[in-house]
Amino acid sequence: MAMEKRVVFRSAWLPYALVAPQLAITIVFFFWPAAQAVWFSFQLQDAFGMHSEFVGLENFAALFRDPHYLQSFKTTAVFSLLVAGCGISLSLLLATMADRVIRGALAYKTILIWPYAVAAAVAGVLWSFLFAPSIGIVTYVLKGFGVDWNWIIKGDQAMLLVVIASVWKQISYNFLFFLAGLQAIPKTLIEAAAIDGAGPARRFWTIVLPLLSPTAFFLLVVNIVYAFFDTFGVIDATTQGGPAQATQILVYKVYHDGVKSADIGGSSAQSVILMVLVIGLTAIQFRYIERKVQY
Amino acid sequence: MAKVELRNVYKSYGTTEIIHGVSMDIADGEFVVMVGPSGCGKSTLLRMIAGLEEISGGDIAIDGRVVNNLEPKDRDIAMVFQQYALYPHMSVHDNMAYGLKIRGLPKAEIETRVQRAAEILELSKLLGRRPRELSGGQRQRVAMGRAIVREPKVFLFDEPLSNLDAKLRVQMRAELQALHKRLGTTTVFVTHDQVEAMTLAQRMMVMNAGHAEQIGAPLEVYGRPASTFVAGFIGSPPMNLIPGTLAEGGAVLLADAGARVGLPAALPKFDGRKLLLGVRPEHLEPCDEAAALLVPDVDFIELLGSDVLVYGHLGADRKGARVAARLHGSMAASDGHLALRFTPKHMHLFDAETGKRIEIE
Ligand SMILES: Nc1ncnc2c1ncn2[C@@H]1O[C@H](COP(=O)(O)OP(=O)(O)O)[C@@H](O)[C@H]1O
Ligand SMILES: [Mg+2]
């Protein structure tokens, strides 16, 4: 006898009443602003917000003529690849190590999961303290090694800082997925490979890694989305896009142009582009998860 | 090919001892089955031979060389796991070739070996498939193929047939025997299934709770079980074991609930001794009441077609020992009693305290 897994409601209106609050929140805080952004992206407003005029795709055209905007695209690409790349490889390393630990495994895992509970802005502040140009402890250590550390004026160092802070914050999430993935690989597979003559490194590259690749791909998409959007707090708390826009990723530029420079039309056009990007990424992810590579 | 020697092998996890000193010499080319109930330590022992578990005490030698501290890959063994453990992301071909590639064999040699193994195991048409596209029996074959291509000194099997359905199991048993005849590789095969053990083994080790209870050829183990454990484990239904005390000059066993069981030949030297009398169900035969050695009350009957299994109890109010009898053809029961006898040749005695076999001669 097959059990009905879904809950079946007798009442016609109750299910709708139950989802209504969530629906309302989604509409008010997501669909409405999204629709507004689309609307504004076709308008040109004067600096005081008194007049607006329909300009069609002019805002978009202007964006792609703007070297700053194109630069921000490049910055975002570099930033998100660094965050996803470092985040995934580091957490895979940690998960592989955690998978071997037997004693004290719980403590080890708990410590690794902590950063996930820390808000992005707090993470940003934390790391900017550590790396503060004159008083930061890491700066002090780096000076001992002869490194001139000052991210306030050096663009690549600023980039490094926001990458470190963002990776640190996302590592727990990746770690958990990799650990679960590793623990799902039957131990006898590894033993069979050992009997077949493969050493630990070879077993990792030829057995473990291929079996983890679905997890790794999923995390790649998640991490890119994370780097695109959720790192706003980190950047706002540290470099604020600077110096000289060296860390101004797309989402930060939206905020900067819209809120600070009051260019509502241009900033809305940027949001729309971002929206399209995230829809694309999500679609890839969903398609992939639905197909669910199974061995 | 090689001989395998277990010399007083121990295994402990922390302070818990799992294997309590097992010794056996396995000859070059021999097919040995380790059989015992689940949890008795068969897999642990096999994994120690493979190098997947550390050896806590004693020595294991393969081909005359002590391998205690050698990695699995340096022992020149191949193992087939119960869950097959095929590499899910590789084709059948690559599963078999994996170990050969690692060992750096020339490509042509790898191809020859894989093709030959595929032919033997009838996998030639499946070489391009992934394990998930195969049936259970086919996966089992691939796992065996992966072992064969390596041409190792020793094959180790850990319950490789227990995930197959009954019919396939019988077929694979025959194939395993044919394979062993063809390759002649020393084989250690672990199973909990006594039928598998009886049919496959040249020699078998019956294990019980980390001890080797008996080592011998299947018919030897069947014919002269070394203990009540072996007597109960090998054979189906298991041997009848009737506890009691020998009396009247060793001619009668006084069993529980006032039951009397006659002995086919008196044993004066064991008169007065507490022991267990063992007779296999298939060695009991119906007879006249006058000639009967035991007369159990019948509880129920199972018709197997060719045979009849009769289950009953001895003693007053069915309170005595259980007795099973396997009779040919139709049943000779009269008003709920069954008169049975057996020959001296088929009588076994076991010590009541230790459960060890008592030699009659
Ligand atoms: N890693 C382990 N740690 C502790 N006990 C174990 C471990 N592996 C097996 N055992 C114990 O060793 C005994 C023998 O196990 P095993 O060799 O798998 O039995 P079998 O293969 O005969 O069913 C069991 O009681 C089991 O609980
Ligand atoms: Mg086992």
XYZ file of N, CA and C in Angstrom, chain B residues 69-243:
525
model
N 53.156 -6.509 7.637
C 53.358 -5.070 7.492
C 53.334 -4.597 6.047
N 52.820 -5.438 5.157
C 52.756 -5.032 3.758
C 51.408 -4.385 3.450
N 51.438 -3.376 2.580
C 50.203 -2.758 2.089
C 49.450 -3.768 1.223
N 48.122 -3.601 1.096
C 47.354 -4.523 0.246
C 47.961 -4.662 -1.141
N 48.424 -3.550 -1.709
C 48.893 -3.592 -3.095
C 50.179 -4.401 -3.244
N 50.896 -4.583 -2.128
C 52.152 -5.328 -2.211
C 51.990 -6.796 -1.868
N 50.747 -7.234 -1.631
C 50.545 -8.626 -1.222
C 50.206 -9.530 -2.395
N 49.948 -8.909 -3.551
C 49.598 -9.672 -4.747
C 48.367 -10.545 -4.535
N 47.314 -9.913 -4.015
C 46.044 -10.603 -3.839
C 44.979 -9.809 -4.591
N 43.865 -10.449 -4.882
C 42.717 -9.724 -5.431
C 41.502 -10.122 -4.621
N 40.602 -9.150 -4.419
C 39.470 -9.430 -3.539
C 38.167 -9.085 -4.243
N 37.157 -9.901 -3.999
C 35.810 -9.616 -4.503
C 34.926 -9.356 -3.294
N 34.289 -8.188 -3.294
C 33.498 -7.783 -2.135
C 32.036 -8.171 -2.295
N 31.357 -8.256 -1.160
C 29.938 -8.599 -1.171
C 29.119 -7.578 -1.962
N 29.452 -6.295 -1.783
C 28.708 -5.245 -2.498
C 29.356 -4.925 -3.848
N 30.193 -5.812 -4.329
C 30.885 -5.710 -5.619
C 31.929 -4.605 -5.651
N 31.615 -3.414 -5.102
C 32.581 -2.315 -5.072
C 33.147 -2.003 -6.444
N 32.289 -1.967 -7.455
C 32.749 -1.551 -8.783
C 32.871 -0.033 -8.802
N 33.808 0.473 -9.601
C 33.952 1.923 -9.709
C 32.808 2.441 -10.571
N 31.874 3.214 -9.970
C 30.632 3.535 -10.687
C 30.839 4.457 -11.877
N 31.939 5.211 -11.886
C 32.135 6.185 -12.957
C 32.980 5.616 -14.088
N 33.296 4.328 -14.013
C 34.115 3.725 -15.075
C 33.323 2.629 -15.778
N 33.639 2.428 -17.057
C 33.005 1.347 -17.811
C 33.497 0.010 -17.276
N 32.811 -1.045 -17.696
C 33.218 -2.395 -17.314
C 34.678 -2.626 -17.694
N 35.014 -2.205 -18.910
C 36.385 -2.355 -19.383
C 37.362 -1.651 -18.444
N 37.069 -0.392 -18.104
C 38.000 0.373 -17.277
C 38.055 -0.146 -15.848
N 36.938 -0.681 -15.385
C 36.949 -1.297 -14.064
C 37.975 -2.421 -14.016
N 37.984 -3.212 -15.070
C 38.901 -4.350 -15.081
C 40.336 -3.892 -15.354
N 40.473 -2.837 -16.160
C 41.820 -2.411 -16.555
C 42.502 -1.544 -15.490
N 41.718 -1.008 -14.560
C 42.236 -0.036 -13.593
C 43.510 -0.517 -12.885
N 43.415 -1.714 -12.297
C 44.554 -2.231 -11.543
C 45.763 -2.501 -12.426
N 45.505 -2.865 -13.670
C 46.611 -3.169 -14.588
C 47.312 -1.885 -15.016
N 46.513 -0.842 -15.259
C 47.099 0.451 -15.638
C 48.002 0.948 -14.526
N 47.500 0.844 -13.287
C 48.285 1.321 -12.153
C 49.604 0.572 -12.063
N 49.564 -0.712 -12.363
C 50.793 -1.497 -12.297
C 51.682 -1.286 -13.514
N 51.218 -0.425 -14.416
C 52.070 -0.039 -15.534
C 52.269 -1.115 -16.577
N 51.277 -1.981 -16.765
C 51.398 -2.980 -17.825
C 51.278 -2.305 -19.182
N 51.940 -2.874 -20.191
C 51.805 -2.305 -21.538
C 50.355 -2.398 -22.008
N 49.964 -1.418 -22.823
C 48.566 -1.320 -23.267
C 48.073 -2.603 -23.919
N 48.914 -3.171 -24.780
C 48.506 -4.370 -25.511
C 48.215 -5.512 -24.538
N 49.076 -5.631 -23.547
C 48.919 -6.695 -22.551
C 47.617 -6.507 -21.774
N 47.319 -5.237 -21.405
C 46.077 -4.947 -20.690
C 44.881 -5.394 -21.523
N 44.921 -5.014 -22.821
C 43.800 -5.372 -23.693
C 43.612 -6.882 -23.769
N 44.719 -7.591 -23.958
C 44.630 -9.048 -24.058
C 43.968 -9.626 -22.817
N 44.453 -9.184 -21.660
C 43.939 -9.758 -20.421
C 42.472 -9.439 -20.209
N 42.095 -8.171 -20.485
C 40.696 -7.777 -20.280
C 39.791 -8.568 -21.223
N 40.222 -8.679 -22.496
C 39.402 -9.409 -23.463
C 39.248 -10.867 -23.050
N 40.330 -11.455 -22.580
C 40.269 -12.865 -22.216
C 39.342 -13.073 -21.016
N 39.497 -12.202 -20.012
C 38.630 -12.329 -18.836
C 37.173 -12.118 -19.227
N 36.935 -11.137 -20.114
C 35.572 -10.855 -20.555
C 34.983 -12.067 -21.255
N 35.820 -12.757 -22.005
C 35.354 -13.943 -22.707
C 34.975 -15.047 -21.730
N 35.877 -15.297 -20.771
C 35.612 -16.339 -19.777
C 34.299 -16.059 -19.050
N 34.070 -14.793 -18.719
C 32.912 -14.439 -17.892
C 31.720 -13.979 -18.722
N 31.814 -14.099 -20.036
C 30.743 -13.696 -20.937
C 30.365 -12.231 -20.754
N 31.389 -11.398 -20.710
C 31.144 -9.963 -20.533
C 31.523 -9.177 -21.785
N 31.949 -9.878 -22.833
C 32.510 -9.190 -24.000
C 31.589 -8.112 -24.550
N 30.276 -8.354 -24.524
C 29.349 -7.390 -25.108
C 29.055 -6.236 -24.163
N 29.490 -6.353 -22.938
C 29.114 -5.349 -21.931
C 30.262 -4.422 -21.569
N 31.395 -4.555 -22.268
C 32.601 -3.839 -21.848
C 32.414 -2.327 -21.803
N 31.523 -1.796 -22.641
C 31.355 -0.347 -22.692
C 30.369 0.199 -21.673
N 29.688 -0.693 -20.958
C 28.630 -0.229 -20.054
C 29.174 0.222 -18.716
N 28.370 1.049 -18.061
C 28.667 1.420 -16.682
C 28.045 0.389 -15.733
N 28.613 0.243 -14.533
C 28.071 -0.748 -13.587
C 26.568 -0.596 -13.346
N 26.069 0.664 -13.323
C 24.651 0.826 -13.006
C 23.745 0.286 -14.099
N 24.331 0.042 -15.284
C 23.531 -0.490 -16.390
C 23.561 -2.020 -16.435
N 24.072 -2.629 -15.362
C 24.195 -4.084 -15.346
C 23.273 -4.695 -14.293
N 22.924 -5.957 -14.503
C 22.149 -6.677 -13.488
C 23.086 -7.137 -12.376
N 22.496 -7.619 -11.291
C 23.298 -8.068 -10.151
C 24.302 -9.140 -10.536
N 23.850 -10.098 -11.314
C 24.737 -11.188 -11.709
C 25.874 -10.700 -12.584
N 25.558 -9.752 -13.472
C 26.598 -9.205 -14.347
C 27.620 -8.407 -13.541
N 27.137 -7.634 -12.568
C 28.067 -6.881 -11.712
C 29.010 -7.824 -10.987
N 28.416 -8.919 -10.501
C 29.196 -9.925 -9.812
C 30.306 -10.441 -10.715
N 29.980 -10.635 -11.979
C 30.972 -11.129 -12.929
C 32.066 -10.105 -13.163
N 31.673 -8.844 -13.256
C 32.682 -7.803 -13.464
C 33.637 -7.771 -12.275
N 33.065 -7.887 -11.077
C 33.916 -7.895 -9.885
C 34.896 -9.060 -9.949
N 34.431 -10.189 -10.444
C 35.320 -11.328 -10.572
C 36.350 -11.078 -11.676
N 35.878 -10.459 -12.762
C 36.785 -10.144 -13.859
C 37.916 -9.242 -13.399
N 37.561 -8.272 -12.567
C 38.572 -7.352 -12.059
C 39.632 -8.103 -11.268
N 39.203 -9.173 -10.592
C 40.171 -9.970 -9.839
C 40.998 -10.854 -10.777
N 40.323 -11.440 -11.761
C 41.013 -12.386 -12.649
C 42.130 -11.716 -13.444
N 41.837 -10.538 -14.033
C 42.825 -9.917 -14.924
C 44.134 -9.633 -14.202
N 44.036 -9.458 -12.914
C 45.260 -9.153 -12.176
C 46.202 -10.355 -12.105
N 45.674 -11.549 -12.321
C 46.441 -12.785 -12.177
C 47.223 -12.805 -10.874
N 46.505 -12.668 -9.760
C 47.179 -12.564 -8.466
C 47.574 -13.943 -7.929
N 48.309 -13.910 -6.821
C 48.691 -15.177 -6.197
C 47.500 -15.785 -5.474
N 46.629 -14.930 -4.935
C 45.512 -15.423 -4.123
C 44.235 -14.641 -4.452
N 43.124 -15.346 -4.566
C 41.803 -14.716 -4.652
C 41.149 -14.720 -3.284
N 40.575 -13.583 -2.919
C 39.813 -13.522 -1.675
C 38.376 -13.146 -2.023
N 37.421 -13.918 -1.532
C 36.011 -13.624 -1.795
C 35.281 -13.407 -0.476
N 34.594 -12.300 -0.339
C 33.808 -12.062 0.870
C 32.319 -12.119 0.527
N 31.697 -13.233 0.781
C 30.271 -13.460 0.508
C 29.839 -12.898 -0.847
N 30.514 -13.295 -1.912
C 30.235 -12.646 -3.192
C 28.874 -13.020 -3.770
N 28.271 -14.092 -3.285
C 27.028 -14.541 -3.915
C 25.789 -14.177 -3.112
N 25.974 -13.549 -1.943
C 24.817 -13.424 -1.058
C 23.824 -12.366 -1.518
N 24.198 -11.533 -2.510
C 23.225 -10.562 -3.010
C 22.478 -11.063 -4.247
N 22.726 -12.304 -4.623
C 22.084 -12.833 -5.834
C 20.878 -13.682 -5.461
N 19.953 -13.817 -6.403
C 18.805 -14.677 -6.102
C 19.224 -16.141 -6.171
N 18.381 -16.997 -5.630
C 18.762 -18.393 -5.385
C 19.263 -19.090 -6.646
N 18.573 -18.862 -7.752
C 18.912 -19.584 -8.973
C 20.286 -19.147 -9.501
N 20.478 -17.831 -9.490
C 21.732 -17.277 -9.962
C 22.888 -17.729 -9.075
N 22.576 -17.892 -7.796
C 23.600 -18.296 -6.845
C 24.118 -19.686 -7.204
N 23.210 -20.560 -7.534
C 23.602 -21.926 -7.899
C 24.457 -21.892 -9.158
N 24.026 -21.061 -10.115
C 24.760 -20.963 -11.373
C 26.165 -20.406 -11.152
N 26.252 -19.343 -10.334
C 27.555 -18.727 -10.089
C 28.471 -19.668 -9.320
N 27.874 -20.495 -8.489
C 28.668 -21.467 -7.746
C 29.382 -22.389 -8.731
N 28.631 -22.866 -9.712
C 29.208 -23.751 -10.724
C 30.296 -23.013 -11.501
N 30.028 -21.733 -11.825
C 31.015 -20.975 -12.592
C 32.294 -20.763 -11.791
N 32.114 -20.513 -10.488
C 33.291 -20.325 -9.635
C 34.151 -21.583 -9.611
N 33.481 -22.726 -9.525
C 34.230 -23.984 -9.496
C 34.973 -24.199 -10.807
N 34.272 -23.920 -11.915
C 34.900 -24.080 -13.222
C 36.104 -23.146 -13.345
N 35.927 -21.930 -12.853
C 36.988 -20.930 -12.923
C 38.207 -21.388 -12.127
N 37.932 -21.943 -10.950
C 39.046 -22.393 -10.117
C 39.781 -23.551 -10.774
N 39.028 -24.423 -11.382
C 39.640 -25.559 -12.063
C 40.550 -25.050 -13.184
N 40.077 -24.006 -13.870
C 40.783 -23.488 -15.032
C 42.039 -22.712 -14.643
N 41.913 -21.874 -13.614
C 43.039 -21.007 -13.248
C 43.924 -21.620 -12.170
N 43.324 -22.427 -11.309
C 44.101 -23.060 -10.249
C 44.711 -22.103 -9.249
N 44.077 -20.946 -9.079
C 44.617 -19.964 -8.137
C 44.146 -20.275 -6.715
N 45.052 -20.133 -5.765
C 44.697 -20.293 -4.358
C 43.536 -19.358 -4.024
N 42.493 -19.904 -3.391
C 41.300 -19.098 -3.158
C 40.832 -19.233 -1.718
N 40.537 -18.094 -1.084
C 39.899 -18.109 0.227
C 38.531 -17.464 0.056
N 37.489 -18.214 0.405
C 36.119 -17.809 0.125
C 35.365 -17.786 1.450
N 34.730 -16.645 1.740
C 34.018 -16.491 3.006
C 32.516 -16.526 2.752
N 31.797 -17.262 3.569
C 30.336 -17.286 3.434
C 29.689 -17.682 4.757
N 28.417 -17.322 4.911
C 27.679 -17.790 6.090
C 26.788 -18.964 5.710
N 26.816 -19.300 4.407
C 25.888 -20.291 3.871
C 26.568 -21.655 3.827
N 26.093 -22.587 4.647
C 26.775 -23.886 4.738
C 26.672 -24.685 3.449
N 25.603 -24.463 2.677
C 25.483 -25.183 1.409
C 26.579 -24.715 0.451
N 26.774 -23.400 0.401
C 27.835 -22.837 -0.422
C 29.181 -23.427 0.000
N 29.394 -23.492 1.297
C 30.659 -24.006 1.816
C 30.848 -25.464 1.417
N 29.810 -26.273 1.622
C 29.913 -27.699 1.321
C 30.200 -27.926 -0.161
N 29.533 -27.146 -1.030
C 29.658 -27.415 -2.459
C 30.951 -26.872 -3.042
N 31.464 -25.770 -2.500
C 32.623 -25.135 -3.119
C 33.957 -25.612 -2.558
N 33.961 -25.925 -1.259
C 35.244 -26.071 -0.575
C 35.969 -27.354 -0.927
N 37.297 -27.221 -1.065
C 38.134 -28.413 -0.996
C 38.382 -28.719 0.482
N 38.657 -27.638 1.212
C 38.693 -27.736 2.671
C 37.945 -26.539 3.232
N 37.373 -26.694 4.399
C 36.677 -25.571 4.999
C 37.087 -25.360 6.442
N 36.944 -24.106 6.882
C 37.163 -23.774 8.275
C 35.820 -23.304 8.821
N 35.310 -24.027 9.821
C 34.054 -23.596 10.436
C 34.415 -22.678 11.598
N 33.924 -21.453 11.535
C 34.279 -20.470 12.560
C 33.115 -20.230 13.500
N 33.461 -19.993 14.762
C 32.451 -19.670 15.758
C 33.029 -18.642 16.705
N 32.457 -17.465 16.731
C 32.861 -16.409 17.656
C 34.379 -16.218 17.697
N 35.001 -16.138 16.547
C 36.416 -15.819 16.491
C 37.349 -17.000 16.687
N 36.793 -18.210 16.796
C 37.610 -19.415 16.889
C 37.417 -20.245 15.628
N 38.454 -20.995 15.273
C 38.286 -21.989 14.220
C 37.825 -23.263 14.903
N 36.540 -23.615 14.757
C 36.005 -24.790 15.451
C 36.508 -26.072 14.830
N 36.591 -26.064 13.499
C 37.039 -27.274 12.818
C 37.568 -26.916 11.443
N 38.645 -27.589 11.045
C 39.188 -27.411 9.708
C 39.240 -28.778 9.061
N 38.666 -28.898 7.878
C 38.708 -30.197 7.220
C 37.955 -30.178 5.917
N 38.017 -31.293 5.198
C 37.270 -31.428 3.952
C 35.783 -31.458 4.297
N 34.912 -31.005 3.375
C 33.481 -30.928 3.671
C 32.903 -32.232 4.222
N 33.236 -33.363 3.599
C 32.640 -34.611 4.057
C 33.166 -35.024 5.423
N 34.414 -34.656 5.689
C 35.005 -34.923 6.993
C 34.262 -34.127 8.070
N 33.999 -32.867 7.754
C 33.328 -32.001 8.717
C 31.892 -32.485 8.930
N 31.270 -32.902 7.847
C 29.908 -33.412 7.930
C 29.870 -34.733 8.685
N 30.812 -35.590 8.396
C 30.813 -36.938 8.959
C 31.310 -37.009 10.389
N 32.248 -36.136 10.754
C 32.803 -36.167 12.106
C 32.912 -34.765 12.674
N 31.773 -34.112 12.931
C 31.832 -32.735 13.452
C 32.580 -32.687 14.783
N 33.440 -31.706 14.919
C 34.325 -31.651 16.071
C 33.625 -31.135 17.319
N 32.463 -30.523 17.168
C 31.777 -29.979 18.339
C 30.284 -29.871 18.042
N 29.523 -29.621 19.080
C 28.079 -29.463 18.884
C 27.796 -28.268 17.983
N 28.673 -27.232 18.046
C 28.454 -26.074 17.189
C 28.516 -26.480 15.723
N 29.557 -27.216 15.358
C 29.717 -27.635 13.965
C 28.575 -28.572 13.583
N 28.221 -29.464 14.508
C 27.144 -30.420 14.234
C 25.845 -29.674 13.928
N 25.606 -28.575 14.647
C 24.388 -27.811 14.447
C 24.456 -26.897 13.241
N 25.665 -26.522 12.838
C 25.796 -25.537 11.761
C 25.824 -26.173 10.382
N 26.498 -27.297 10.279
C 26.624 -27.966 8.977
C 25.547 -29.035 8.867
N 24.770 -28.971 7.815
C 23.675 -29.914 7.633
C 22.344 -29.211 7.827
N 21.342 -29.661 7.032
C 20.045 -29.009 7.118
C 18.948 -30.031 6.910
N 18.010 -30.205 7.841
C 18.002 -29.548 9.157
C 19.211 -29.980 9.976
N 19.565 -29.240 11.015
C 20.777 -29.563 11.769
C 20.659 -30.892 12.510
N 21.827 -31.395 12.926
C 21.873 -32.662 13.656
C 21.025 -32.591 14.928
N 20.309 -33.674 15.217
C 19.589 -33.765 16.491
C 20.599 -33.932 17.617
N 20.470 -33.144 18.652
C 21.374 -33.255 19.796
C 20.524 -33.486 21.040
N 20.691 -34.670 21.635
C 19.839 -35.043 22.764
C 20.700 -35.141 24.021
N 20.538 -34.233 24.978
C 21.341 -34.286 26.206
C 20.811 -35.361 27.151
